[in-house]
């Protein structure tokens, strides 16, 4: 019984924390708690803890049964984790497993970019093969990534507002990854076949629930004019490589992203890859009105409709896009703005803000030309989120 004793005490303490809802079924149904593909740190596994056990992430007093399993640090980390929760863009507790190698026995298979997993774009070097790489573009590798230090200074512990103006906040010492995920609830949707209701994400304004695991949380529930892009190399659609195109199998990522990126929150970015950094991130409205910004044309606003469209989009139709139709959520080999390496099955090269880069972006995936001349001025003078002239 000895090796388990500290954990029993740990569990006992946990019962008095605000954790009860996720303790039982929810955790066991999560990707981490799963008994066939869940957490299994090699060192704790050899002490007898079964796959999915909390002890693969949490240790009391940094020791179990008098020994400290790998990695040894000599002191307990916050939340009794086996390593500090967050240090920098390149050093994060989650990367201890979500990298190539790492502490997870046999590594992790579902760890790739959005374009790869949900767009089928598998060309060599177009995708990140693990989560740590996806976040390394801001510093270590070329490309662009969401910058976690700014999540810590601009989001966590702050009073934020969602797209409806309703306030929310998250604890200041939360792992920045957990602004969008809850490690005790996150499920695995990406295994084959794709399972749309097994959601991996939680909205920052509703951290104790999954987002995208119910019909009312899918794109189609809010936007009747959504049409998902093609899957790479076929006329099947994202995200499941089948004929479903109305977003009924796709979480409403607009609602996730606009908990932070909306017309209200002012987010100051120090991301080294953001053009003209450091500066405030542009505010945007995906709705039909905007109090502080002009609403975007790619959002719900129905202006003139799309013209000069490439399939599956149809000229003259009104559409609302999902943020992940154009952006990676974590990072991208494209140098700026987390722009996906493939959009609507076309390869996208977006190394900078030059006209050729923008032309490649606009005219290979969705539009085959514009009403105005191809080389009017620098495109981003007029086309940006919240912009007025032609909008975005
Ligand atoms: C994949 C790693 C991982 C596993 C497995 C895991 N946790 Fe956690 N847990 C965390 C992290 C990380 C935090 C710190 C809060 C944050 O940053 O999200 C945390 C925080 C907590 C907290 C503090 C309250 C809260 O919800 O933030 C409790 C209690 C807790 N975990 C209990 C458990 C129990 C019980 C289990 C097993 C049933 C478990 N954890 C399994 C990663 C994990
Ligand atoms: C001890 C190793 C370990 C740690 C630490 C860990 N994970 Fe995981 N994670 C896993 C394993 C194993 C899976 C399931 C892998 C699979 O599905 O192939 C997983 C799955 C996930 C999933 C579900 C997605 C999917 O499709 O599988 C998410 C989201 C996730 N982890 C996020 C996190 C976050 C955020 C943290 C840090 C708070 C974290 N993980 C820390 C091992 C770990
Ligand atoms: C801005 C929100 C956001 C942040 C911050 C974020 N993620 Fe994610 N993550 C997402 C979205 C959106 C997806 C795609 C949804 C899905 O897999 O169903 C995703 C997917 C994942 C997956 C599953 C990948 C797969 O192949 O299916 C893992 C694992 C993961 N994230 C881990 C992390 C880790 C670790 C961090 C921090 C280093 C992190 N995430 C930070 C939004 C975020
Ligand atoms: C929890 C809050 C939060 C959520 C949710 C969130 N972001 Fe961000 N985002 C930030 C912060 C903070 C920054 C500033 C740091 C930076 O530049 O990466 C940022 C910056 C960005 C940038 C500019 C990065 C650059 O360097 O050009 C893009 C693009 C972006 N987010 C897209 C998204 C998308 C797409 C989603 C939804 C999948 C999303 N964000 C969800 C907090 C968030
Ligand atoms: C001086 C402002 C301005 C600049 C610079 C600009 N555009 Fe536009 N763009 C517009 C306006 C306004 C519209 C709305 C349609 C119209 O009235 O011509 C538009 C529409 C579009 C459309 C939608 C199709 C259409 O014609 O309605 C695309 C695609 C487009 N622009 C691409 C580009 C690209 C690529 C560049 C850079 C090479 C660029 N634009 C530069 C103002 C501009
Ligand atoms: C049609 C493709 C497309 C869609 C859909 C899209 N974006 Fe963007 N996004 C871009 C491009 C191009 C840029 C660079 C121009 C700019 O800054 O607006 C950008 C830039 C950004 C930035 C950085 C703004 C800055 O200050 O430079 C954020 C944040 C962002 N997008 C978030 C989102 C969110 C959130 C959604 C969904 C509500 C979304 N995007 C949907 C193409 C898209």
Coordinates of C-alpha atoms and ligand atoms in Angstrom, one line a residue:
X1 CA 0.0 0.0 0.0
X2 CA 2.9 2.3 0.7
X3 CA 3.5 4.0 -2.7
X4 CA -0.2 5.0 -2.8
X5 CA -0.4 6.4 0.7
X6 CA 0.6 10.0 -0.1
X7 CA -1.7 10.0 -3.0
X8 CA -4.6 9.0 -0.8
X9 CA -3.8 11.9 1.5
X10 CA -3.5 14.1 -1.6
X11 CA -6.9 13.0 -2.8
X12 CA -8.4 13.6 0.6
X13 CA -7.1 17.2 0.6
X14 CA -8.4 17.6 -2.9
X15 CA -11.9 16.8 -1.9
X16 CA -11.9 20.0 0.1
X17 CA -10.8 22.1 -2.9
X18 CA -13.2 23.3 -5.5
X19 CA -12.6 20.3 -7.6
X20 CA -15.4 17.9 -7.0
X21 CA -17.3 18.2 -10.3
X22 CA -14.4 17.0 -12.4
X23 CA -13.2 14.3 -9.9
X24 CA -15.3 11.4 -11.1
X25 CA -16.7 10.8 -14.5
X26 CA -15.6 13.9 -16.3
X27 CA -11.9 13.3 -15.5
X28 CA -12.1 9.6 -16.4
X29 CA -13.7 10.5 -19.7
X30 CA -11.0 13.1 -20.4
X31 CA -8.0 12.4 -22.7
X32 CA -5.6 12.7 -19.7
X33 CA -7.7 10.4 -17.5
X34 CA -8.3 7.7 -20.1
X35 CA -7.2 4.3 -19.1
X36 CA -6.0 3.3 -22.6
X37 CA -4.4 6.5 -24.0
X38 CA -4.2 8.9 -21.0
X39 CA -1.3 10.3 -18.9
X40 CA 1.6 7.9 -18.1
X41 CA 4.8 9.5 -17.0
X42 CA 7.5 6.9 -17.3
X43 CA 8.9 7.4 -13.8
X44 CA 5.5 7.3 -12.0
X45 CA 4.4 4.4 -14.1
X46 CA 7.4 2.3 -12.8
X47 CA 6.2 3.1 -9.3
X48 CA 2.9 1.3 -10.1
X49 CA 0.5 4.1 -11.0
X50 CA -1.8 3.1 -13.7
X51 CA -2.4 5.0 -16.9
X52 CA -4.6 8.0 -16.4
X53 CA -3.8 8.4 -12.7
X54 CA -3.5 12.0 -11.3
X55 CA 0.0 11.2 -10.0
X56 CA 1.4 11.4 -13.5
X57 CA 0.9 15.2 -13.2
X58 CA 0.6 15.9 -9.5
X59 CA 3.1 15.0 -6.7
X60 CA 2.8 15.8 -3.0
X61 CA 5.9 17.5 -1.5
X62 CA 7.7 16.5 -4.7
X63 CA 8.0 13.0 -3.5
X64 CA 6.1 9.7 -3.7
X65 CA 6.9 7.0 -1.2
X66 CA 10.1 8.9 -0.1
X67 CA 11.5 9.1 -3.6
X68 CA 11.2 11.8 -6.2
X69 CA 10.3 10.5 -9.6
X70 CA 11.8 12.1 -12.7
X71 CA 12.0 15.1 -13.1
X72 CA 13.7 15.7 -9.7
X73 CA 13.5 19.3 -8.6
X74 CA 13.7 19.0 -4.8
X75 CA 10.7 21.1 -4.0
X76 CA 6.9 20.9 -4.7
X77 CA 5.8 23.1 -7.5
X78 CA 2.6 25.2 -7.5
X79 CA -0.6 23.1 -7.6
X80 CA 1.6 20.1 -6.6
X81 CA 2.7 19.6 -10.2
X82 CA 5.9 17.7 -11.0
X83 CA 7.4 20.8 -12.6
X84 CA 6.6 24.6 -12.5
X85 CA 3.3 25.3 -14.3
X86 CA 4.7 28.0 -16.6
X87 CA 8.0 29.7 -17.0
X88 CA 8.3 31.2 -20.5
X89 CA 7.3 30.7 -24.1
X90 CA 9.6 27.7 -24.3
X91 CA 9.3 26.2 -20.8
X92 CA 5.9 25.1 -19.7
X93 CA 4.6 22.1 -17.7
X94 CA 2.5 20.9 -20.6
X95 CA 5.6 20.7 -22.9
X96 CA 7.0 18.1 -20.5
X97 CA 4.8 15.7 -22.4
X98 CA 3.5 17.6 -25.5
X99 CA 6.8 17.6 -27.4
X100 CA 8.8 15.1 -29.3
X101 CA 10.2 12.8 -26.6
X102 CA 9.2 14.1 -23.1
X103 CA 8.0 12.2 -20.1
X104 CA 5.0 10.5 -21.6
X105 CA 5.7 6.7 -22.1
X106 CA 5.8 6.1 -25.9
X107 CA 5.1 9.8 -26.6
X108 CA 1.9 11.4 -27.8
X109 CA 0.3 10.9 -31.2
X110 CA -2.3 13.7 -31.3
X111 CA -0.1 16.7 -31.1
X112 CA 0.0 18.3 -34.6
X113 CA -1.2 21.5 -36.2
X114 CA -4.8 22.3 -36.9
X115 CA -4.1 22.4 -40.7
X116 CA -2.8 18.9 -40.5
X117 CA -5.3 17.3 -38.1
X118 CA -8.5 19.0 -39.2
X119 CA -7.5 20.1 -42.8
X120 CA -5.6 17.0 -43.9
X121 CA -2.7 19.1 -45.1
X122 CA 0.3 16.8 -44.5
X123 CA 3.0 18.1 -46.9
X124 CA 6.4 17.9 -45.3
X125 CA 7.5 21.0 -43.3
X126 CA 4.0 22.6 -43.7
X127 CA 2.9 21.5 -40.2
X128 CA 4.1 21.3 -36.6
X129 CA 4.5 17.8 -35.5
X130 CA 4.1 18.6 -31.8
X131 CA 2.6 21.3 -29.6
X132 CA 5.9 22.6 -28.3
X133 CA 7.0 23.3 -31.9
X134 CA 3.7 25.2 -32.5
X135 CA 4.6 27.5 -29.7
X136 CA 8.3 27.8 -30.6
X137 CA 7.7 30.0 -33.7
X138 CA 7.6 33.1 -31.6
X139 CA 11.2 32.6 -30.5
X140 CA 13.1 29.5 -31.5
X141 CA 11.8 28.7 -35.0
X142 CA 10.7 30.9 -38.0
X143 CA 6.9 31.4 -38.2
X144 CA 4.4 32.9 -35.7
X145 CA 2.9 31.7 -32.4
X146 CA 0.4 32.9 -29.8
X147 CA 2.8 34.5 -27.2
X148 CA 2.2 32.9 -23.8
X149 CA 4.0 35.6 -21.7
X150 CA 1.3 38.1 -22.9
X151 CA -1.4 35.7 -21.8
X152 CA 0.1 35.9 -18.3
X153 CA 0.4 39.7 -18.2
X154 CA -2.7 40.7 -20.3
X155 CA -5.3 38.0 -19.6
X156 CA -4.8 35.9 -16.5
X157 CA -5.9 37.5 -13.3
X158 CA -7.5 40.4 -15.2
X159 CA -11.1 41.3 -15.6
X160 CA -11.9 40.6 -19.3
X161 CA -15.1 40.9 -21.3
X162 CA -16.6 38.4 -23.7
X163 CA -18.0 39.4 -27.1
X164 CA -21.4 40.3 -25.4
X165 CA -19.6 42.6 -23.0
X166 CA -20.0 40.2 -20.0
X167 CA -17.1 40.1 -17.6
X168 CA -15.0 37.1 -16.8
X169 CA -11.7 36.3 -15.2
X170 CA -9.3 33.4 -14.6
X171 CA -6.8 32.9 -11.8
X172 CA -3.5 34.7 -12.2
X173 CA -1.4 31.5 -11.7
X174 CA -3.3 29.4 -14.2
X175 CA -1.2 27.8 -16.9
X176 CA -1.6 30.0 -20.0
X177 CA -2.5 26.9 -22.0
X178 CA -5.5 26.5 -19.7
X179 CA -7.0 29.8 -20.8
X180 CA -8.3 27.6 -23.7
X181 CA -8.1 24.1 -22.2
X182 CA -9.0 22.4 -18.9
X183 CA -6.5 19.6 -18.3
X184 CA -9.1 17.7 -16.2
X185 CA -11.8 17.9 -18.9
X186 CA -10.1 18.0 -22.3
X187 CA -11.2 15.2 -24.5
X188 CA -9.8 13.7 -27.7
X189 CA -11.8 14.3 -30.9
X190 CA -9.0 13.9 -33.4
X191 CA -8.7 10.1 -33.4
X192 CA -9.9 8.3 -36.5
X193 CA -12.9 8.5 -37.0
X194 CA -13.2 12.1 -35.8
X195 CA -15.7 12.5 -32.9
X196 CA -17.1 15.9 -33.0
X197 CA -18.6 15.9 -29.5
X198 CA -15.3 15.0 -27.8
X199 CA -14.1 18.5 -27.3
X200 CA -10.5 19.4 -26.3
X201 CA -11.3 23.1 -25.5
X202 CA -12.9 25.2 -22.7
X203 CA -13.7 28.8 -23.2
X204 CA -11.8 31.1 -20.9
X205 CA -15.1 32.6 -19.7
X206 CA -16.4 29.1 -18.8
X207 CA -13.3 27.2 -17.7
X208 CA -15.1 24.5 -15.8
X209 CA -17.0 23.2 -18.9
X210 CA -16.0 21.9 -22.2
X211 CA -16.9 24.0 -25.2
X212 CA -18.0 22.4 -28.5
X213 CA -19.4 19.1 -27.1
X214 CA -23.1 20.0 -27.5
X215 CA -25.1 20.7 -30.7
X216 CA -25.8 24.3 -29.4
X217 CA -22.0 24.9 -29.3
X218 CA -21.3 24.1 -32.9
X219 CA -20.8 26.6 -35.8
X220 CA -24.1 25.7 -37.4
X221 CA -26.1 26.5 -34.2
X222 CA -25.1 30.2 -34.4
X223 CA -24.4 30.7 -38.1
X224 CA -26.8 29.3 -40.7
X225 CA -24.5 30.7 -43.4
X226 CA -21.3 28.7 -42.5
X227 CA -19.7 26.6 -45.1
X228 CA -16.6 24.7 -44.1
X229 CA -13.5 24.7 -46.4
X230 CA -12.4 21.7 -48.4
X231 CA -10.2 19.0 -47.0
X232 CA -6.8 18.8 -48.6
X233 CA -6.7 17.1 -52.0
X234 CA -10.4 16.3 -52.2
X235 CA -13.9 17.9 -52.2
X236 CA -14.6 16.5 -48.8
X237 CA -14.8 19.1 -46.1
X238 CA -13.1 20.0 -42.8
X239 CA -12.8 19.0 -40.1
X240 CA -13.8 15.3 -40.5
X241 CA -12.8 14.6 -44.2
X242 CA -16.5 13.9 -45.1
X243 CA -19.4 15.6 -46.8
X244 CA -20.6 17.5 -43.7
X245 CA -20.1 21.2 -44.6
X246 CA -22.6 23.2 -42.5
X247 CA -20.4 23.4 -39.3
X248 CA -22.7 21.0 -37.4
X249 CA -19.6 18.9 -36.5
X250 CA -17.3 21.9 -35.9
X251 CA -17.0 23.7 -32.5
X252 CA -17.9 27.4 -32.7
X253 CA -14.3 28.6 -32.4
X254 CA -15.5 32.2 -33.0
X255 CA -17.1 32.1 -29.6
X256 CA -13.8 30.8 -28.1
X257 CA -11.5 33.3 -29.7
X258 CA -13.9 36.3 -29.2
X259 CA -13.9 35.7 -25.4
X260 CA -10.5 37.6 -25.8
X261 CA -10.5 39.1 -29.2
X262 CA -13.5 41.4 -29.4
X263 CA -14.4 45.0 -29.5
X264 CA -13.9 45.6 -25.7
X265 CA -10.6 44.0 -24.5
X266 CA -7.4 45.9 -25.0
X267 CA -4.6 43.4 -25.3
X268 CA -1.0 44.8 -25.5
X269 CA 1.3 42.4 -27.3
X270 CA 5.0 42.0 -27.0
X271 CA 5.1 39.1 -29.4
X272 CA 8.4 39.3 -31.2
X273 CA 6.8 38.2 -34.5
X274 CA 3.9 40.6 -34.5
X275 CA 4.5 43.2 -37.2
X276 CA 5.2 46.6 -35.6
X277 CA 5.6 45.0 -32.1
X278 CA 5.1 45.9 -29.3
X279 CA 1.6 47.3 -29.8
X280 CA -2.1 46.8 -28.9
X281 CA -3.7 43.9 -30.9
X282 CA -6.5 45.2 -33.1
X283 CA -10.0 44.8 -31.7
X284 CA -12.7 43.2 -33.8
X285 CA -16.4 42.5 -34.1
X286 CA -17.6 39.3 -35.8
X287 CA -21.2 40.5 -35.3
X288 CA -23.4 42.8 -37.4
X289 CA -22.6 45.8 -35.2
X290 CA -19.6 47.2 -33.4
X291 CA -19.5 49.9 -30.7
X292 CA -15.8 50.6 -30.8
X293 CA -14.9 49.0 -34.2
X294 CA -16.3 48.5 -37.7
X295 CA -17.7 44.9 -37.9
X296 CA -15.8 42.5 -40.2
X297 CA -17.0 41.4 -43.6
X298 CA -15.8 37.8 -42.9
X299 CA -18.1 37.8 -39.9
X300 CA -21.9 37.9 -39.7
X301 CA -22.2 41.2 -41.4
X302 CA -23.9 40.7 -44.8
X303 CA -22.6 43.3 -47.1
X304 CA -22.2 42.7 -50.8
X305 CA -21.6 38.9 -50.5
X306 CA -18.6 37.1 -51.7
X307 CA -17.6 37.8 -55.4
X308 CA -15.0 36.1 -57.6
X309 CA -15.2 33.1 -55.3
X310 CA -13.3 29.8 -55.5
X311 CA -15.2 26.6 -54.7
X312 CA -16.8 25.5 -52.4
X313 CA -17.8 29.2 -51.9
X314 CA -20.4 30.5 -54.4
X315 CA -20.4 34.0 -55.8
X316 CA -23.1 36.2 -54.4
X317 CA -23.6 34.2 -51.2
X318 CA -23.3 35.5 -47.7
X319 CA -21.0 33.7 -45.4
X320 CA -19.7 33.8 -41.9
X321 CA -16.2 32.3 -41.4
X322 CA -14.7 30.5 -38.5
X323 CA -11.5 31.9 -37.1
X324 CA -9.7 28.6 -37.6
X325 CA -10.6 28.7 -41.3
X326 CA -7.7 31.1 -41.6
X327 CA -5.7 30.9 -38.3
X328 CA -3.9 28.2 -36.4
X329 CA -4.9 28.4 -32.7
X330 CA -1.3 27.8 -31.4
X331 CA 1.2 28.8 -34.1
X332 CA 2.2 28.4 -37.8
X333 CA 5.2 28.1 -40.0
X334 CA 3.9 31.3 -41.6
X335 CA 5.8 34.3 -40.3
X336 CA 2.9 36.5 -39.3
X337 CA -0.5 36.4 -37.7
X338 CA -0.7 32.6 -37.1
X339 CA -2.0 32.2 -40.7
X340 CA -2.5 28.6 -41.6
X341 CA -0.1 26.9 -43.9
X342 CA -3.0 25.7 -46.0
X343 CA -6.5 27.3 -46.3
X344 CA -9.3 25.7 -48.3
X345 CA -6.7 23.1 -49.4
X346 CA -4.4 25.7 -51.1
X347 CA -0.8 26.1 -49.8
X348 CA -0.5 29.6 -48.3
X349 CA 2.8 31.4 -48.0
X350 CA 2.5 34.5 -45.8
X351 CA 6.1 35.4 -44.8
X352 CA 5.4 39.2 -44.5
X353 CA 3.0 42.0 -45.2
X354 CA 4.1 42.4 -48.8
X355 CA 1.6 42.6 -51.7
X356 CA 2.7 39.2 -53.1
X357 CA 2.1 37.6 -49.7
X358 CA -1.3 39.1 -49.4
X359 CA -2.2 38.2 -53.0
X360 CA -1.1 34.6 -52.4
X361 CA -3.3 34.6 -49.3
X362 CA -6.4 36.2 -50.8
X363 CA -6.3 34.8 -54.4
X364 CA -5.2 31.2 -54.0
X365 CA -7.7 30.0 -51.4
X366 CA -11.0 31.8 -51.6
X367 CA -11.1 34.7 -54.1
X368 CA -9.8 34.5 -57.7
X369 CA -9.5 38.3 -58.0
X370 CA -10.9 41.5 -56.5
X371 CA -13.2 44.2 -57.9
X372 CA -10.3 46.6 -57.7
X373 CA -6.9 46.3 -59.3
X374 CA -4.6 43.7 -58.0
X375 CA -1.9 46.1 -56.9
X376 CA -3.8 49.1 -55.6
X377 CA -1.7 49.8 -52.5
X378 CA -0.4 47.7 -49.7
X379 CA -3.3 45.5 -48.9
X380 CA -3.2 45.9 -45.1
X381 CA -3.8 49.6 -45.5
X382 CA -7.4 48.8 -46.1
X383 CA -7.9 45.1 -45.1
X384 CA -7.5 44.3 -41.5
X385 CA -9.8 43.2 -38.6
X386 CA -12.0 46.2 -37.6
X387 CA -10.9 48.2 -40.7
X388 CA -13.2 50.4 -42.6
X389 CA -12.3 50.5 -46.2
X390 CA -13.6 47.3 -47.7
X391 CA -13.3 45.8 -44.3
X392 CA -12.0 42.4 -43.6
Ligands
LIG1 C1 -2.3 16.5 -17.5 C2 -1.9 16.8 -16.1 C3 -2.9 16.8 -15.0 C4 -3.6 15.7 -14.6 C5 -3.5 14.3 -15.1 C6 -4.3 16.1 -13.5 N1 -4.2 17.4 -13.2 FE1 -4.9 18.5 -11.7 N2 -4.0 20.2 -12.4 C7 -3.2 20.2 -13.5 C8 -2.7 21.6 -13.7 C9 -1.8 22.1 -14.8 C10 -3.3 22.3 -12.6 C11 -3.0 23.8 -12.3 C12 -4.2 24.7 -12.7 C13 -4.0 25.0 -14.2 O1 -3.0 25.6 -14.5 O2 -4.9 24.6 -15.0 C14 -4.1 21.4 -11.8 C15 -4.9 21.8 -10.7 C16 -5.6 20.9 -9.9 C17 -6.3 21.3 -8.8 C18 -6.5 22.7 -8.2 C19 -7.9 23.3 -8.6 C20 -8.1 23.5 -10.0 O3 -9.0 22.8 -10.6 O4 -7.4 24.3 -10.7 C21 -6.8 20.2 -8.2 C22 -7.7 20.1 -7.0 C23 -6.4 19.1 -9.1 N3 -5.6 19.6 -10.1 C24 -6.7 17.8 -8.9 C25 -6.5 16.7 -9.8 C26 -7.0 15.4 -9.6 C27 -7.7 14.9 -8.4 C28 -6.6 14.7 -10.7 C29 -6.9 13.2 -11.0 C30 -8.3 12.9 -10.9 C31 -5.8 15.6 -11.5 N4 -5.8 16.8 -10.9 C32 -5.2 15.2 -12.7 C33 -2.8 19.2 -14.3 C34 -3.3 17.9 -14.2
LIG2 C1 2.2 13.4 -18.2 C2 2.1 13.8 -19.6 C3 1.2 14.9 -20.0 C4 1.2 16.2 -19.5 C5 2.1 16.8 -18.4 C6 0.1 16.9 -20.2 N1 -0.5 16.1 -21.1 FE1 -2.0 16.6 -22.4 N2 -2.1 14.7 -23.0 C7 -1.3 13.7 -22.6 C8 -1.7 12.4 -23.2 C9 -1.0 11.1 -23.1 C10 -2.8 12.7 -24.0 C11 -3.7 11.8 -24.9 C12 -2.8 11.6 -26.1 C13 -3.5 11.1 -27.3 O1 -4.7 11.3 -27.5 O2 -2.8 10.6 -28.2 C14 -3.0 14.2 -23.9 C15 -4.1 14.9 -24.5 C16 -4.3 16.2 -24.3 C17 -5.4 17.0 -24.9 C18 -6.5 16.4 -25.8 C19 -6.3 16.5 -27.2 C20 -6.2 15.3 -28.0 O3 -6.7 15.3 -29.1 O4 -5.6 14.3 -27.5 C21 -5.2 18.3 -24.6 C22 -6.1 19.4 -25.0 C23 -4.1 18.3 -23.8 N3 -3.5 17.1 -23.6 C24 -3.6 19.5 -23.2 C25 -2.6 19.5 -22.2 C26 -2.3 20.7 -21.4 C27 -2.9 22.1 -21.6 C28 -1.4 20.4 -20.5 C29 -0.7 21.2 -19.4 C30 -1.7 21.8 -18.5 C31 -1.1 18.9 -20.7 N4 -1.9 18.5 -21.7 C32 -0.2 18.2 -20.0 C33 -0.2 13.7 -21.7 C34 0.1 14.9 -21.0
LIG3 C1 -6.0 30.5 -27.7 C2 -6.5 29.2 -27.3 C3 -5.5 28.1 -27.1 C4 -4.4 28.1 -26.3 C5 -3.8 29.3 -25.5 C6 -3.9 26.8 -26.4 N1 -4.6 26.0 -27.2 FE1 -4.4 24.0 -27.5 N2 -5.9 24.1 -28.9 C7 -6.7 25.2 -29.1 C8 -7.7 24.8 -30.2 C9 -8.7 25.7 -30.8 C10 -7.3 23.5 -30.6 C11 -8.0 22.7 -31.7 C12 -9.2 22.0 -31.1 C13 -9.1 20.6 -31.1 O1 -8.1 19.9 -31.1 O2 -10.2 20.0 -31.1 C14 -6.3 23.0 -29.7 C15 -5.7 21.8 -29.7 C16 -4.8 21.3 -28.8 C17 -4.4 19.9 -28.7 C18 -4.9 18.8 -29.5 C19 -4.1 18.7 -30.8 C20 -4.7 17.6 -31.8 O3 -3.9 17.0 -32.5 O4 -5.9 17.4 -31.8 C21 -3.5 19.9 -27.7 C22 -2.7 18.6 -27.2 C23 -3.3 21.2 -27.2 N3 -4.2 22.0 -27.9 C24 -2.4 21.6 -26.2 C25 -2.1 22.9 -25.8 C26 -1.0 23.3 -25.0 C27 0.0 22.3 -24.4 C28 -1.1 24.6 -24.9 C29 -0.1 25.6 -24.2 C30 1.3 25.4 -24.5 C31 -2.2 25.1 -25.6 N4 -2.8 24.0 -26.2 C32 -2.7 26.4 -25.7 C33 -6.7 26.4 -28.5 C34 -5.7 26.8 -27.6
LIG4 C1 -7.4 33.7 -23.5 C2 -7.4 34.9 -24.4 C3 -7.2 34.6 -25.9 C4 -7.9 33.7 -26.6 C5 -9.1 32.9 -26.2 C6 -7.4 33.8 -28.0 N1 -6.4 34.7 -28.0 FE1 -5.3 35.3 -29.6 N2 -4.1 36.5 -28.5 C7 -4.2 36.6 -27.1 C8 -3.2 37.4 -26.6 C9 -2.9 37.7 -25.1 C10 -2.5 37.9 -27.7 C11 -1.2 38.8 -27.7 C12 0.0 38.0 -27.7 C13 0.4 37.5 -29.1 O1 0.6 38.4 -29.9 O2 0.5 36.3 -29.3 C14 -3.1 37.3 -28.9 C15 -2.7 37.5 -30.2 C16 -3.3 36.9 -31.3 C17 -2.9 37.0 -32.7 C18 -1.8 37.9 -33.2 C19 -0.5 37.2 -33.0 C20 0.6 37.7 -33.9 O3 1.8 37.6 -33.5 O4 0.4 38.2 -35.0 C21 -3.7 36.3 -33.5 C22 -3.6 36.1 -35.0 C23 -4.6 35.6 -32.6 N3 -4.4 36.0 -31.3 C24 -5.6 34.7 -33.0 C25 -6.4 34.0 -32.2 C26 -7.4 33.0 -32.6 C27 -7.6 32.6 -34.0 C28 -8.0 32.6 -31.5 C29 -9.0 31.4 -31.4 C30 -8.5 30.1 -31.9 C31 -7.5 33.3 -30.4 N4 -6.5 34.2 -30.8 C32 -7.9 33.1 -29.1 C33 -5.2 36.0 -26.3 C34 -6.2 35.1 -26.7
LIG5 C1 -7.5 51.6 -50.8 C2 -8.1 50.5 -50.0 C3 -7.8 49.1 -50.5 C4 -6.6 48.5 -50.8 C5 -5.2 49.1 -50.6 C6 -6.9 47.1 -51.1 N1 -8.2 46.9 -51.2 FE1 -9.2 45.1 -51.5 N2 -11.0 46.0 -51.3 C7 -11.2 47.4 -51.0 C8 -12.6 47.7 -51.0 C9 -13.3 49.0 -50.7 C10 -13.3 46.4 -51.3 C11 -14.8 46.2 -51.5 C12 -15.1 46.0 -52.9 C13 -14.9 47.3 -53.7 O1 -15.6 48.2 -53.5 O2 -14.0 47.3 -54.6 C14 -12.2 45.4 -51.5 C15 -12.4 44.1 -51.8 C16 -11.4 43.2 -51.9 C17 -11.7 41.8 -52.1 C18 -13.1 41.1 -52.1 C19 -13.5 40.9 -53.5 C20 -14.2 42.1 -54.0 O3 -13.7 42.7 -55.0 O4 -15.2 42.5 -53.4 C21 -10.5 41.1 -52.2 C22 -10.2 39.7 -52.4 C23 -9.5 42.2 -52.0 N3 -10.1 43.4 -51.8 C24 -8.1 41.9 -52.0 C25 -7.1 42.9 -51.9 C26 -5.7 42.7 -52.0 C27 -5.1 41.3 -52.3 C28 -5.1 43.9 -51.9 C29 -3.6 44.2 -52.0 C30 -3.0 43.8 -53.2 C31 -6.1 44.9 -51.7 N4 -7.3 44.2 -51.7 C32 -5.9 46.2 -51.4 C33 -10.2 48.3 -50.7 C34 -8.8 48.1 -50.8
LIG6 C1 -10.3 35.3 -44.0 C2 -9.3 34.9 -43.1 C3 -9.4 35.3 -41.6 C4 -10.3 35.0 -40.8 C5 -11.6 34.2 -41.0 C6 -9.9 35.5 -39.5 N1 -8.7 36.1 -39.6 FE1 -7.7 37.0 -38.1 N2 -6.4 37.7 -39.4 C7 -6.4 37.5 -40.8 C8 -5.3 38.3 -41.4 C9 -5.0 38.3 -42.9 C10 -4.7 39.1 -40.4 C11 -3.7 40.1 -40.6 C12 -4.3 41.5 -40.8 C13 -4.9 42.1 -39.5 O1 -4.1 42.3 -38.6 O2 -6.1 42.2 -39.4 C14 -5.4 38.7 -39.2 C15 -5.0 39.1 -37.9 C16 -5.6 38.7 -36.7 C17 -5.2 39.2 -35.4 C18 -4.0 40.1 -35.2 C19 -4.5 41.6 -35.3 C20 -3.4 42.6 -35.2 O3 -3.4 43.4 -34.3 O4 -2.5 42.6 -36.0 C21 -6.0 38.6 -34.5 C22 -6.0 38.8 -33.0 C23 -7.0 37.8 -35.3 N3 -6.7 37.9 -36.6 C24 -8.0 37.1 -34.7 C25 -9.0 36.5 -35.4 C26 -10.2 36.0 -34.8 C27 -10.5 36.0 -33.3 C28 -11.0 35.5 -35.8 C29 -12.4 35.0 -35.8 C30 -13.4 35.8 -35.1 C31 -10.2 35.8 -37.1 N4 -9.1 36.4 -36.8 C32 -10.7 35.4 -38.3 C33 -7.2 36.6 -41.4 C34 -8.4 36.0 -40.9

